[in-house]
């Protein structure tokens, strides 16, 4: 998604051939500087500047230059949000969804033929911290994946939620859910922690779990990838994802892309989220060989203003 006025657009377009990119952000809006690291981590471009005004917007494919205009936004986008497409751009029913990562609010519109953005709130319960005096706050969805026209999210332990588009009579997203046992770490210890990611790959829904022993998040003990079997409503563990790589980042971001075509290692999970904010490296987990490596950018990276994020190639 892009703004009507974007400085640095030529820089990004020229780098699109080097996707996927890991972006290290060093500044604050309205102007900021980034270092872009091309996978598998051997090329970096420092000092790329960008400026965004997100009111008049469009879907912009940096690889082809194609732009699809979208309805104007009444207000700037939330400072922390994710944009998802419900299906391929060629689908006449494709929706673009903006998920606010700070409150339970959604914005959506049709990619083709949409006349306006529709705002919708949802209710997935409250955050309640036992023994703490703070009042409960509304929970919001941070992990979401779009597969074949529907948006899936982790509503609660052992449950998957679904947003589906309906018009009865006004357009809205209908929320449903179904029970699914959540994968657990082999040790089964109650104090073990899990960081989970939902993503779409080849029109299938996957869950990637990073298992941590204890609750200190200082070491990943195991990484598991699971494919949703909708007929059985269960997560099926997979050890070979073929010529694909899964890219994980902060705030539940997860994406899949072809591996060999983009210089990535087949069947691997790339994890670029430093939980403690003190290193610039990312981890690569090989699901087939059950190995892991830590890869750095190969050069000094200036102080980060926020977590690094991925720029991934667009699907055909």
PDB file of C-alpha atoms in Angstrom:
ATOM      1  CA  UNK A   1       0.000   0.000   0.000  1.00  0.00           C
ATOM      2  CA  UNK A   2       1.364   3.462  -0.829  1.00  0.00           C
ATOM      3  CA  UNK A   3       0.512   7.088  -0.288  1.00  0.00           C
ATOM      4  CA  UNK A   4      -0.238   9.592  -2.994  1.00  0.00           C
ATOM      5  CA  UNK A   5       2.953  11.495  -2.211  1.00  0.00           C
ATOM      6  CA  UNK A   6       5.924   9.218  -1.530  1.00  0.00           C
ATOM      7  CA  UNK A   7       9.514  10.370  -1.674  1.00  0.00           C
ATOM      8  CA  UNK A   8      11.979   7.571  -2.268  1.00  0.00           C
ATOM      9  CA  UNK A   9       9.595   5.609  -4.515  1.00  0.00           C
ATOM     10  CA  UNK A  10      12.217   5.301  -7.263  1.00  0.00           C
ATOM     11  CA  UNK A  11      14.689   3.927  -4.729  1.00  0.00           C
ATOM     12  CA  UNK A  12      12.269   1.220  -3.638  1.00  0.00           C
ATOM     13  CA  UNK A  13      11.234   0.308  -7.174  1.00  0.00           C
ATOM     14  CA  UNK A  14      14.851  -0.147  -8.216  1.00  0.00           C
ATOM     15  CA  UNK A  15      15.374  -2.476  -5.258  1.00  0.00           C
ATOM     16  CA  UNK A  16      12.277  -4.594  -5.915  1.00  0.00           C
ATOM     17  CA  UNK A  17      14.338  -7.093  -7.896  1.00  0.00           C
ATOM     18  CA  UNK A  18      16.235  -7.834  -4.674  1.00  0.00           C
ATOM     19  CA  UNK A  19      13.165  -8.849  -2.641  1.00  0.00           C
ATOM     20  CA  UNK A  20      12.744 -10.101   0.002  1.00  0.00           C
ATOM     21  CA  UNK A  21      14.298  -7.233   1.972  1.00  0.00           C
ATOM     22  CA  UNK A  22      14.764  -6.876   5.697  1.00  0.00           C
ATOM     23  CA  UNK A  23      14.310  -3.187   6.549  1.00  0.00           C
ATOM     24  CA  UNK A  24      16.101  -1.618   9.511  1.00  0.00           C
ATOM     25  CA  UNK A  25      14.380   1.642  10.447  1.00  0.00           C
ATOM     26  CA  UNK A  26      16.476   4.385  12.061  1.00  0.00           C
ATOM     27  CA  UNK A  27      14.218   7.422  12.328  1.00  0.00           C
ATOM     28  CA  UNK A  28      10.800   8.867  12.963  1.00  0.00           C
ATOM     29  CA  UNK A  29       8.069  10.095  10.646  1.00  0.00           C
ATOM     30  CA  UNK A  30       7.478  12.285   8.675  1.00  0.00           C
ATOM     31  CA  UNK A  31      11.019  11.581   7.404  1.00  0.00           C
ATOM     32  CA  UNK A  32      13.053   8.564   8.289  1.00  0.00           C
ATOM     33  CA  UNK A  33      16.061   6.634   7.103  1.00  0.00           C
ATOM     34  CA  UNK A  34      16.337   2.884   6.570  1.00  0.00           C
ATOM     35  CA  UNK A  35      18.956   0.298   5.776  1.00  0.00           C
ATOM     36  CA  UNK A  36      17.650  -2.382   3.402  1.00  0.00           C
ATOM     37  CA  UNK A  37      19.209  -5.832   3.665  1.00  0.00           C
ATOM     38  CA  UNK A  38      18.738  -8.211   0.733  1.00  0.00           C
ATOM     39  CA  UNK A  39      18.454 -11.905   1.481  1.00  0.00           C
ATOM     40  CA  UNK A  40      20.361 -14.096   2.035  1.00  0.00           C
ATOM     41  CA  UNK A  41      22.077 -11.234   3.837  1.00  0.00           C
ATOM     42  CA  UNK A  42      25.005 -10.272   1.635  1.00  0.00           C
ATOM     43  CA  UNK A  43      23.905  -6.882   0.275  1.00  0.00           C
ATOM     44  CA  UNK A  44      22.719  -3.744   2.063  1.00  0.00           C
ATOM     45  CA  UNK A  45      21.718  -0.253   0.943  1.00  0.00           C
ATOM     46  CA  UNK A  46      22.033   2.414   3.664  1.00  0.00           C
ATOM     47  CA  UNK A  47      20.413   5.817   3.777  1.00  0.00           C
ATOM     48  CA  UNK A  48      17.174   5.229   1.861  1.00  0.00           C
ATOM     49  CA  UNK A  49      14.702   7.945   2.868  1.00  0.00           C
ATOM     50  CA  UNK A  50      10.930   7.828   2.663  1.00  0.00           C
ATOM     51  CA  UNK A  51       7.988  10.047   3.473  1.00  0.00           C
ATOM     52  CA  UNK A  52       4.354   8.967   3.629  1.00  0.00           C
ATOM     53  CA  UNK A  53       1.026  10.788   3.613  1.00  0.00           C
ATOM     54  CA  UNK A  54      -1.571   8.043   3.840  1.00  0.00           C
ATOM     55  CA  UNK A  55      -4.904   9.593   2.810  1.00  0.00           C
ATOM     56  CA  UNK A  56      -5.060   9.117  -0.952  1.00  0.00           C
ATOM     57  CA  UNK A  57      -3.861   5.544  -1.328  1.00  0.00           C
ATOM     58  CA  UNK A  58      -3.462   2.695  -3.784  1.00  0.00           C
ATOM     59  CA  UNK A  59      -2.126  -0.845  -3.963  1.00  0.00           C
ATOM     60  CA  UNK A  60       1.326  -0.606  -5.489  1.00  0.00           C
ATOM     61  CA  UNK A  61       3.282  -3.563  -6.837  1.00  0.00           C
ATOM     62  CA  UNK A  62       6.912  -2.459  -6.729  1.00  0.00           C
ATOM     63  CA  UNK A  63       7.994  -5.356  -8.922  1.00  0.00           C
ATOM     64  CA  UNK A  64       5.736  -4.510 -11.866  1.00  0.00           C
ATOM     65  CA  UNK A  65       4.926  -0.858 -11.196  1.00  0.00           C
ATOM     66  CA  UNK A  66       1.190  -1.610 -11.336  1.00  0.00           C
ATOM     67  CA  UNK A  67      -1.009   0.618  -9.159  1.00  0.00           C
ATOM     68  CA  UNK A  68      -4.639   0.000  -8.305  1.00  0.00           C
ATOM     69  CA  UNK A  69      -6.411   3.054  -6.860  1.00  0.00           C
ATOM     70  CA  UNK A  70      -8.331   2.611  -3.620  1.00  0.00           C
ATOM     71  CA  UNK A  71     -10.962   4.848  -2.018  1.00  0.00           C
ATOM     72  CA  UNK A  72      -9.665   7.844  -0.098  1.00  0.00           C
ATOM     73  CA  UNK A  73      -9.233   7.453   3.643  1.00  0.00           C
ATOM     74  CA  UNK A  74     -11.068   9.856   5.928  1.00  0.00           C
ATOM     75  CA  UNK A  75      -8.253   9.706   8.497  1.00  0.00           C
ATOM     76  CA  UNK A  76      -4.580   8.701   8.520  1.00  0.00           C
ATOM     77  CA  UNK A  77      -3.889   5.031   9.035  1.00  0.00           C
ATOM     78  CA  UNK A  78      -3.250   3.801  12.580  1.00  0.00           C
ATOM     79  CA  UNK A  79       0.400   4.186  13.544  1.00  0.00           C
ATOM     80  CA  UNK A  80       0.662   0.429  14.056  1.00  0.00           C
ATOM     81  CA  UNK A  81      -1.388  -1.690  11.642  1.00  0.00           C
ATOM     82  CA  UNK A  82      -1.212  -4.475   9.062  1.00  0.00           C
ATOM     83  CA  UNK A  83      -2.672  -4.596   5.568  1.00  0.00           C
ATOM     84  CA  UNK A  84      -3.889  -7.921   4.133  1.00  0.00           C
ATOM     85  CA  UNK A  85      -5.514  -9.030   0.881  1.00  0.00           C
ATOM     86  CA  UNK A  86      -8.249 -11.641   1.158  1.00  0.00           C
ATOM     87  CA  UNK A  87      -7.375 -13.266  -2.178  1.00  0.00           C
ATOM     88  CA  UNK A  88      -5.399 -12.706  -5.347  1.00  0.00           C
ATOM     89  CA  UNK A  89      -5.729  -9.241  -6.878  1.00  0.00           C
ATOM     90  CA  UNK A  90      -7.384 -10.746  -9.959  1.00  0.00           C
ATOM     91  CA  UNK A  91     -10.304 -12.027  -7.883  1.00  0.00           C
ATOM     92  CA  UNK A  92     -13.364  -9.752  -8.282  1.00  0.00           C
ATOM     93  CA  UNK A  93     -14.199 -10.301  -4.596  1.00  0.00           C
ATOM     94  CA  UNK A  94     -10.744  -9.443  -3.263  1.00  0.00           C
ATOM     95  CA  UNK A  95     -10.822  -7.301  -0.118  1.00  0.00           C
ATOM     96  CA  UNK A  96      -8.090  -5.144   1.327  1.00  0.00           C
ATOM     97  CA  UNK A  97      -8.169  -5.219   5.132  1.00  0.00           C
ATOM     98  CA  UNK A  98      -6.363  -2.888   7.532  1.00  0.00           C
ATOM     99  CA  UNK A  99      -6.021  -4.417  10.985  1.00  0.00           C
ATOM    100  CA  UNK A 100      -5.341  -1.932  13.785  1.00  0.00           C
ATOM    101  CA  UNK A 101      -2.749  -3.483  16.120  1.00  0.00           C
ATOM    102  CA  UNK A 102      -3.590  -1.196  19.031  1.00  0.00           C
ATOM    103  CA  UNK A 103      -7.361  -1.568  19.335  1.00  0.00           C
ATOM    104  CA  UNK A 104     -10.170  -3.864  18.084  1.00  0.00           C
ATOM    105  CA  UNK A 105     -10.902  -1.969  14.870  1.00  0.00           C
ATOM    106  CA  UNK A 106     -10.856  -3.019  11.211  1.00  0.00           C
ATOM    107  CA  UNK A 107     -11.013  -1.077   7.940  1.00  0.00           C
ATOM    108  CA  UNK A 108     -11.839  -2.825   4.681  1.00  0.00           C
ATOM    109  CA  UNK A 109     -12.954  -2.208   1.121  1.00  0.00           C
ATOM    110  CA  UNK A 110     -13.149  -4.057  -2.184  1.00  0.00           C
ATOM    111  CA  UNK A 111     -10.020  -3.755  -4.275  1.00  0.00           C
ATOM    112  CA  UNK A 112     -12.003  -3.415  -7.488  1.00  0.00           C
ATOM    113  CA  UNK A 113     -15.246  -1.500  -7.512  1.00  0.00           C
ATOM    114  CA  UNK A 114     -15.118  -0.475  -3.865  1.00  0.00           C
ATOM    115  CA  UNK A 115     -16.669   2.938  -3.291  1.00  0.00           C
ATOM    116  CA  UNK A 116     -15.595   3.503   0.305  1.00  0.00           C
ATOM    117  CA  UNK A 117     -13.768   2.165   3.311  1.00  0.00           C
ATOM    118  CA  UNK A 118     -15.900   0.457   5.946  1.00  0.00           C
ATOM    119  CA  UNK A 119     -14.937   0.662   9.605  1.00  0.00           C
ATOM    120  CA  UNK A 120     -15.910  -2.184  11.898  1.00  0.00           C
ATOM    121  CA  UNK A 121     -15.160  -2.991  15.514  1.00  0.00           C
ATOM    122  CA  UNK A 122     -15.109  -6.496  17.004  1.00  0.00           C
ATOM    123  CA  UNK A 123     -15.134  -8.114  20.428  1.00  0.00           C
ATOM    124  CA  UNK A 124     -12.747 -10.906  21.403  1.00  0.00           C
ATOM    125  CA  UNK A 125     -12.859 -10.308  25.136  1.00  0.00           C
ATOM    126  CA  UNK A 126     -10.740  -8.410  27.651  1.00  0.00           C
ATOM    127  CA  UNK A 127      -7.174  -8.426  28.906  1.00  0.00           C
ATOM    128  CA  UNK A 128      -7.293  -9.118  32.623  1.00  0.00           C
ATOM    129  CA  UNK A 129      -4.095  -9.396  34.663  1.00  0.00           C
ATOM    130  CA  UNK A 130      -4.793 -11.295  37.902  1.00  0.00           C
ATOM    131  CA  UNK A 131      -3.694  -9.464  41.005  1.00  0.00           C
ATOM    132  CA  UNK A 132      -3.078  -6.165  39.172  1.00  0.00           C
ATOM    133  CA  UNK A 133      -5.087  -2.994  39.923  1.00  0.00           C
ATOM    134  CA  UNK A 134      -5.310  -1.887  36.271  1.00  0.00           C
ATOM    135  CA  UNK A 135      -8.817  -2.099  34.796  1.00  0.00           C
ATOM    136  CA  UNK A 136      -9.306  -4.667  32.013  1.00  0.00           C
ATOM    137  CA  UNK A 137      -8.751  -3.489  28.449  1.00  0.00           C
ATOM    138  CA  UNK A 138     -10.187  -4.777  25.182  1.00  0.00           C
ATOM    139  CA  UNK A 139      -8.189  -7.470  23.430  1.00  0.00           C
ATOM    140  CA  UNK A 140      -7.199  -6.963  19.815  1.00  0.00           C
ATOM    141  CA  UNK A 141      -6.074  -9.349  17.094  1.00  0.00           C
ATOM    142  CA  UNK A 142      -2.358  -9.284  16.299  1.00  0.00           C
ATOM    143  CA  UNK A 143      -1.972 -12.504  14.272  1.00  0.00           C
ATOM    144  CA  UNK A 144      -4.041 -12.792  11.109  1.00  0.00           C
ATOM    145  CA  UNK A 145      -3.725 -14.575   7.762  1.00  0.00           C
ATOM    146  CA  UNK A 146      -5.862 -14.379   4.623  1.00  0.00           C
ATOM    147  CA  UNK A 147      -6.654 -17.596   2.746  1.00  0.00           C
ATOM    148  CA  UNK A 148      -9.087 -17.962  -0.165  1.00  0.00           C
ATOM    149  CA  UNK A 149     -11.271 -15.002   0.711  1.00  0.00           C
ATOM    150  CA  UNK A 150     -11.314 -15.384   4.506  1.00  0.00           C
ATOM    151  CA  UNK A 151      -9.246 -13.904   7.342  1.00  0.00           C
ATOM    152  CA  UNK A 152      -8.102 -16.318  10.055  1.00  0.00           C
ATOM    153  CA  UNK A 153      -6.843 -15.393  13.515  1.00  0.00           C
ATOM    154  CA  UNK A 154      -6.069 -16.995  16.871  1.00  0.00           C
ATOM    155  CA  UNK A 155      -9.126 -16.021  18.885  1.00  0.00           C
ATOM    156  CA  UNK A 156      -8.209 -17.989  22.015  1.00  0.00           C
ATOM    157  CA  UNK A 157      -6.177 -21.069  23.003  1.00  0.00           C
ATOM    158  CA  UNK A 158      -7.465 -24.102  21.082  1.00  0.00           C
ATOM    159  CA  UNK A 159      -9.699 -21.941  18.860  1.00  0.00           C
ATOM    160  CA  UNK A 160      -9.348 -20.337  15.430  1.00  0.00           C
ATOM    161  CA  UNK A 161     -11.453 -17.333  14.492  1.00  0.00           C
ATOM    162  CA  UNK A 162     -12.620 -16.427  10.987  1.00  0.00           C
ATOM    163  CA  UNK A 163     -13.757 -13.175   9.374  1.00  0.00           C
ATOM    164  CA  UNK A 164     -15.883 -13.683   6.245  1.00  0.00           C
ATOM    165  CA  UNK A 165     -17.403 -10.980   4.045  1.00  0.00           C
ATOM    166  CA  UNK A 166     -21.212 -10.843   4.048  1.00  0.00           C
ATOM    167  CA  UNK A 167     -23.791  -8.304   2.900  1.00  0.00           C
ATOM    168  CA  UNK A 168     -27.009  -8.506   4.942  1.00  0.00           C
ATOM    169  CA  UNK A 169     -27.997  -5.883   3.851  1.00  0.00           C
ATOM    170  CA  UNK A 170     -24.957  -3.690   4.640  1.00  0.00           C
ATOM    171  CA  UNK A 171     -21.452  -5.021   3.919  1.00  0.00           C
ATOM    172  CA  UNK A 172     -19.615  -6.277   6.990  1.00  0.00           C
ATOM    173  CA  UNK A 173     -17.217  -8.951   8.184  1.00  0.00           C
ATOM    174  CA  UNK A 174     -18.931 -11.815   9.975  1.00  0.00           C
ATOM    175  CA  UNK A 175     -16.923 -13.383  12.802  1.00  0.00           C
ATOM    176  CA  UNK A 176     -17.127 -17.122  13.498  1.00  0.00           C
ATOM    177  CA  UNK A 177     -14.767 -19.664  15.079  1.00  0.00           C
ATOM    178  CA  UNK A 178     -14.056 -23.382  15.351  1.00  0.00           C
ATOM    179  CA  UNK A 179     -12.145 -25.467  17.925  1.00  0.00           C
ATOM    180  CA  UNK A 180      -8.608 -26.597  17.091  1.00  0.00           C
ATOM    181  CA  UNK A 181      -6.137 -28.124  19.583  1.00  0.00           C
ATOM    182  CA  UNK A 182      -3.091 -25.851  19.830  1.00  0.00           C
ATOM    183  CA  UNK A 183       0.316 -27.479  19.211  1.00  0.00           C
ATOM    184  CA  UNK A 184       2.469 -27.718  22.340  1.00  0.00           C
ATOM    185  CA  UNK A 185       6.172 -28.125  23.016  1.00  0.00           C
ATOM    186  CA  UNK A 186       7.242 -31.736  23.434  1.00  0.00           C
ATOM    187  CA  UNK A 187       8.315 -31.238  27.052  1.00  0.00           C
ATOM    188  CA  UNK A 188       4.757 -30.325  28.011  1.00  0.00           C
ATOM    189  CA  UNK A 189       5.974 -28.252  30.944  1.00  0.00           C
ATOM    190  CA  UNK A 190       3.316 -25.685  31.945  1.00  0.00           C
ATOM    191  CA  UNK A 191       5.870 -22.894  32.213  1.00  0.00           C
ATOM    192  CA  UNK A 192       7.080 -23.217  28.589  1.00  0.00           C
ATOM    193  CA  UNK A 193       6.225 -20.288  26.315  1.00  0.00           C
ATOM    194  CA  UNK A 194       5.198 -20.242  22.656  1.00  0.00           C
ATOM    195  CA  UNK A 195       5.396 -17.512  20.030  1.00  0.00           C
ATOM    196  CA  UNK A 196       3.021 -18.372  17.167  1.00  0.00           C
ATOM    197  CA  UNK A 197       2.479 -17.020  13.657  1.00  0.00           C
ATOM    198  CA  UNK A 198      -0.349 -17.581  11.166  1.00  0.00           C
ATOM    199  CA  UNK A 199       0.372 -17.309   7.449  1.00  0.00           C
ATOM    200  CA  UNK A 200      -0.908 -18.226   4.005  1.00  0.00           C
ATOM    201  CA  UNK A 201       1.222 -20.284   1.652  1.00  0.00           C
ATOM    202  CA  UNK A 202       0.043 -21.664  -1.712  1.00  0.00           C
ATOM    203  CA  UNK A 203      -3.596 -21.056  -0.707  1.00  0.00           C
ATOM    204  CA  UNK A 204      -3.208 -23.049   2.509  1.00  0.00           C
ATOM    205  CA  UNK A 205      -3.244 -21.921   6.140  1.00  0.00           C
ATOM    206  CA  UNK A 206      -0.119 -22.558   8.208  1.00  0.00           C
ATOM    207  CA  UNK A 207       0.866 -22.032  11.826  1.00  0.00           C
ATOM    208  CA  UNK A 208       4.510 -21.630  12.833  1.00  0.00           C
ATOM    209  CA  UNK A 209       5.326 -22.063  16.521  1.00  0.00           C
ATOM    210  CA  UNK A 210       8.560 -21.035  18.226  1.00  0.00           C
ATOM    211  CA  UNK A 211       8.848 -22.894  21.524  1.00  0.00           C
ATOM    212  CA  UNK A 212      10.829 -21.399  24.394  1.00  0.00           C
ATOM    213  CA  UNK A 213      11.796 -23.350  27.531  1.00  0.00           C
ATOM    214  CA  UNK A 214      10.540 -21.386  30.521  1.00  0.00           C
ATOM    215  CA  UNK A 215       9.239 -17.852  30.187  1.00  0.00           C
ATOM    216  CA  UNK A 216      12.398 -15.816  29.630  1.00  0.00           C
ATOM    217  CA  UNK A 217      12.382 -15.971  25.777  1.00  0.00           C
ATOM    218  CA  UNK A 218      16.176 -16.019  25.635  1.00  0.00           C
ATOM    219  CA  UNK A 219      16.484 -19.221  23.561  1.00  0.00           C
ATOM    220  CA  UNK A 220      14.295 -20.907  20.954  1.00  0.00           C
ATOM    221  CA  UNK A 221      14.244 -24.605  21.799  1.00  0.00           C
ATOM    222  CA  UNK A 222      12.217 -25.857  18.839  1.00  0.00           C
ATOM    223  CA  UNK A 223      10.409 -24.568  15.736  1.00  0.00           C
ATOM    224  CA  UNK A 224       7.357 -26.340  14.365  1.00  0.00           C
ATOM    225  CA  UNK A 225       5.336 -25.731  11.183  1.00  0.00           C
ATOM    226  CA  UNK A 226       1.734 -26.941  10.961  1.00  0.00           C
ATOM    227  CA  UNK A 227      -0.762 -27.032   8.087  1.00  0.00           C
ATOM    228  CA  UNK A 228      -4.466 -26.645   8.778  1.00  0.00           C
ATOM    229  CA  UNK A 229      -6.518 -29.678   7.773  1.00  0.00           C
ATOM    230  CA  UNK A 230      -9.970 -28.107   7.502  1.00  0.00           C
ATOM    231  CA  UNK A 231     -11.693 -31.463   7.021  1.00  0.00           C
ATOM    232  CA  UNK A 232     -10.446 -32.634  10.411  1.00  0.00           C
ATOM    233  CA  UNK A 233     -10.103 -29.162  11.952  1.00  0.00           C
ATOM    234  CA  UNK A 234      -6.613 -29.858  13.242  1.00  0.00           C
ATOM    235  CA  UNK A 235      -3.039 -28.633  12.816  1.00  0.00           C
ATOM    236  CA  UNK A 236      -0.886 -31.246  11.043  1.00  0.00           C
ATOM    237  CA  UNK A 237       2.852 -30.947  11.606  1.00  0.00           C
ATOM    238  CA  UNK A 238       4.961 -30.704   8.446  1.00  0.00           C
ATOM    239  CA  UNK A 239       8.701 -31.138   8.086  1.00  0.00           C
ATOM    240  CA  UNK A 240       9.066 -30.304   4.402  1.00  0.00           C
ATOM    241  CA  UNK A 241       7.485 -27.171   2.914  1.00  0.00           C
ATOM    242  CA  UNK A 242       9.173 -27.669  -0.451  1.00  0.00           C
ATOM    243  CA  UNK A 243      10.560 -24.725  -2.398  1.00  0.00           C
ATOM    244  CA  UNK A 244       9.250 -22.218   0.101  1.00  0.00           C
ATOM    245  CA  UNK A 245      10.562 -20.092   2.941  1.00  0.00           C
ATOM    246  CA  UNK A 246       8.556 -18.558   5.773  1.00  0.00           C
ATOM    247  CA  UNK A 247       9.486 -15.019   6.865  1.00  0.00           C
ATOM    248  CA  UNK A 248       8.547 -13.984  10.415  1.00  0.00           C
ATOM    249  CA  UNK A 249       8.801 -10.571  12.059  1.00  0.00           C
ATOM    250  CA  UNK A 250       7.403  -8.381  14.845  1.00  0.00           C
ATOM    251  CA  UNK A 251       3.692  -7.899  15.619  1.00  0.00           C
ATOM    252  CA  UNK A 252       2.657 -11.268  14.216  1.00  0.00           C
ATOM    253  CA  UNK A 253       3.946 -10.553  10.698  1.00  0.00           C
ATOM    254  CA  UNK A 254       4.399 -13.743   8.663  1.00  0.00           C
ATOM    255  CA  UNK A 255       4.712 -14.348   4.926  1.00  0.00           C
ATOM    256  CA  UNK A 256       5.682 -17.099   2.507  1.00  0.00           C
ATOM    257  CA  UNK A 257       7.669 -16.815  -0.700  1.00  0.00           C
ATOM    258  CA  UNK A 258       9.469 -19.038  -3.180  1.00  0.00           C
ATOM    259  CA  UNK A 259      12.908 -19.945  -1.918  1.00  0.00           C
ATOM    260  CA  UNK A 260      15.223 -20.677  -4.850  1.00  0.00           C
ATOM    261  CA  UNK A 261      13.837 -17.871  -7.017  1.00  0.00           C
ATOM    262  CA  UNK A 262      14.694 -15.285  -4.372  1.00  0.00           C
ATOM    263  CA  UNK A 263      17.988 -16.655  -3.074  1.00  0.00           C
ATOM    264  CA  UNK A 264      16.591 -18.217   0.089  1.00  0.00           C
ATOM    265  CA  UNK A 265      17.209 -21.685   1.468  1.00  0.00           C
ATOM    266  CA  UNK A 266      14.380 -24.133   0.807  1.00  0.00           C
ATOM    267  CA  UNK A 267      12.259 -25.320   3.690  1.00  0.00           C
ATOM    268  CA  UNK A 268      13.455 -22.724   6.171  1.00  0.00           C
ATOM    269  CA  UNK A 269      11.902 -20.303   8.636  1.00  0.00           C
ATOM    270  CA  UNK A 270      13.550 -16.839   8.704  1.00  0.00           C
ATOM    271  CA  UNK A 271      12.945 -15.208  12.075  1.00  0.00           C
ATOM    272  CA  UNK A 272      13.786 -11.473  12.271  1.00  0.00           C
ATOM    273  CA  UNK A 273      12.498 -10.370  15.649  1.00  0.00           C
ATOM    274  CA  UNK A 274      14.908  -9.606  18.465  1.00  0.00           C
ATOM    275  CA  UNK A 275      12.762  -9.850  21.577  1.00  0.00           C
ATOM    276  CA  UNK A 276      15.264  -7.836  23.616  1.00  0.00           C
ATOM    277  CA  UNK A 277      16.270  -5.244  21.007  1.00  0.00           C
ATOM    278  CA  UNK A 278      20.030  -5.689  21.372  1.00  0.00           C
ATOM    279  CA  UNK A 279      21.100  -7.459  18.144  1.00  0.00           C
ATOM    280  CA  UNK A 280      20.622  -6.835  14.408  1.00  0.00           C
ATOM    281  CA  UNK A 281      20.905 -10.478  13.331  1.00  0.00           C
ATOM    282  CA  UNK A 282      18.147 -12.857  12.277  1.00  0.00           C
ATOM    283  CA  UNK A 283      17.801 -16.607  12.735  1.00  0.00           C
ATOM    284  CA  UNK A 284      17.243 -19.236  10.043  1.00  0.00           C
ATOM    285  CA  UNK A 285      15.649 -22.531  11.095  1.00  0.00           C
ATOM    286  CA  UNK A 286      15.858 -25.480   8.693  1.00  0.00           C
ATOM    287  CA  UNK A 287      12.721 -27.598   9.163  1.00  0.00           C
ATOM    288  CA  UNK A 288      14.093 -30.589   7.235  1.00  0.00           C
ATOM    289  CA  UNK A 289      17.567 -30.774   8.775  1.00  0.00           C
ATOM    290  CA  UNK A 290      16.447 -29.456  12.175  1.00  0.00           C
ATOM    291  CA  UNK A 291      19.318 -26.956  12.292  1.00  0.00           C
ATOM    292  CA  UNK A 292      19.606 -23.230  12.870  1.00  0.00           C
ATOM    293  CA  UNK A 293      22.052 -20.446  12.039  1.00  0.00           C
ATOM    294  CA  UNK A 294      22.369 -16.834  13.176  1.00  0.00           C
ATOM    295  CA  UNK A 295      23.005 -14.396  10.319  1.00  0.00           C
ATOM    296  CA  UNK A 296      24.081 -10.788  10.701  1.00  0.00           C
ATOM    297  CA  UNK A 297      23.869  -7.926   8.185  1.00  0.00           C
ATOM    298  CA  UNK A 298      27.627  -7.986   7.567  1.00  0.00           C
ATOM    299  CA  UNK A 299      28.021  -4.307   8.452  1.00  0.00           C
ATOM    300  CA  UNK A 300      27.349  -1.946  11.325  1.00  0.00           C
ATOM    301  CA  UNK A 301      23.696  -0.909  11.466  1.00  0.00           C
ATOM    302  CA  UNK A 302      22.829   2.450  13.084  1.00  0.00           C
ATOM    303  CA  UNK A 303      20.646   2.499  16.170  1.00  0.00           C
ATOM    304  CA  UNK A 304      17.149   1.251  15.391  1.00  0.00           C
ATOM    305  CA  UNK A 305      14.070   3.374  16.057  1.00  0.00           C
ATOM    306  CA  UNK A 306      11.752   0.354  15.882  1.00  0.00           C
ATOM    307  CA  UNK A 307      11.823  -3.339  15.065  1.00  0.00           C
ATOM    308  CA  UNK A 308      12.996  -4.364  11.577  1.00  0.00           C
ATOM    309  CA  UNK A 309      10.325  -5.447   9.102  1.00  0.00           C
ATOM    310  CA  UNK A 310      10.094  -7.456   5.886  1.00  0.00           C
ATOM    311  CA  UNK A 311       9.343  -6.312   2.339  1.00  0.00           C
ATOM    312  CA  UNK A 312       8.344  -9.426   0.401  1.00  0.00           C
ATOM    313  CA  UNK A 313       7.724 -10.192  -3.281  1.00  0.00           C
ATOM    314  CA  UNK A 314       4.160 -10.060  -4.523  1.00  0.00           C
ATOM    315  CA  UNK A 315       2.496 -13.273  -5.651  1.00  0.00           C
ATOM    316  CA  UNK A 316       1.456 -13.496  -9.312  1.00  0.00           C
TER     317      UNK A 316
END
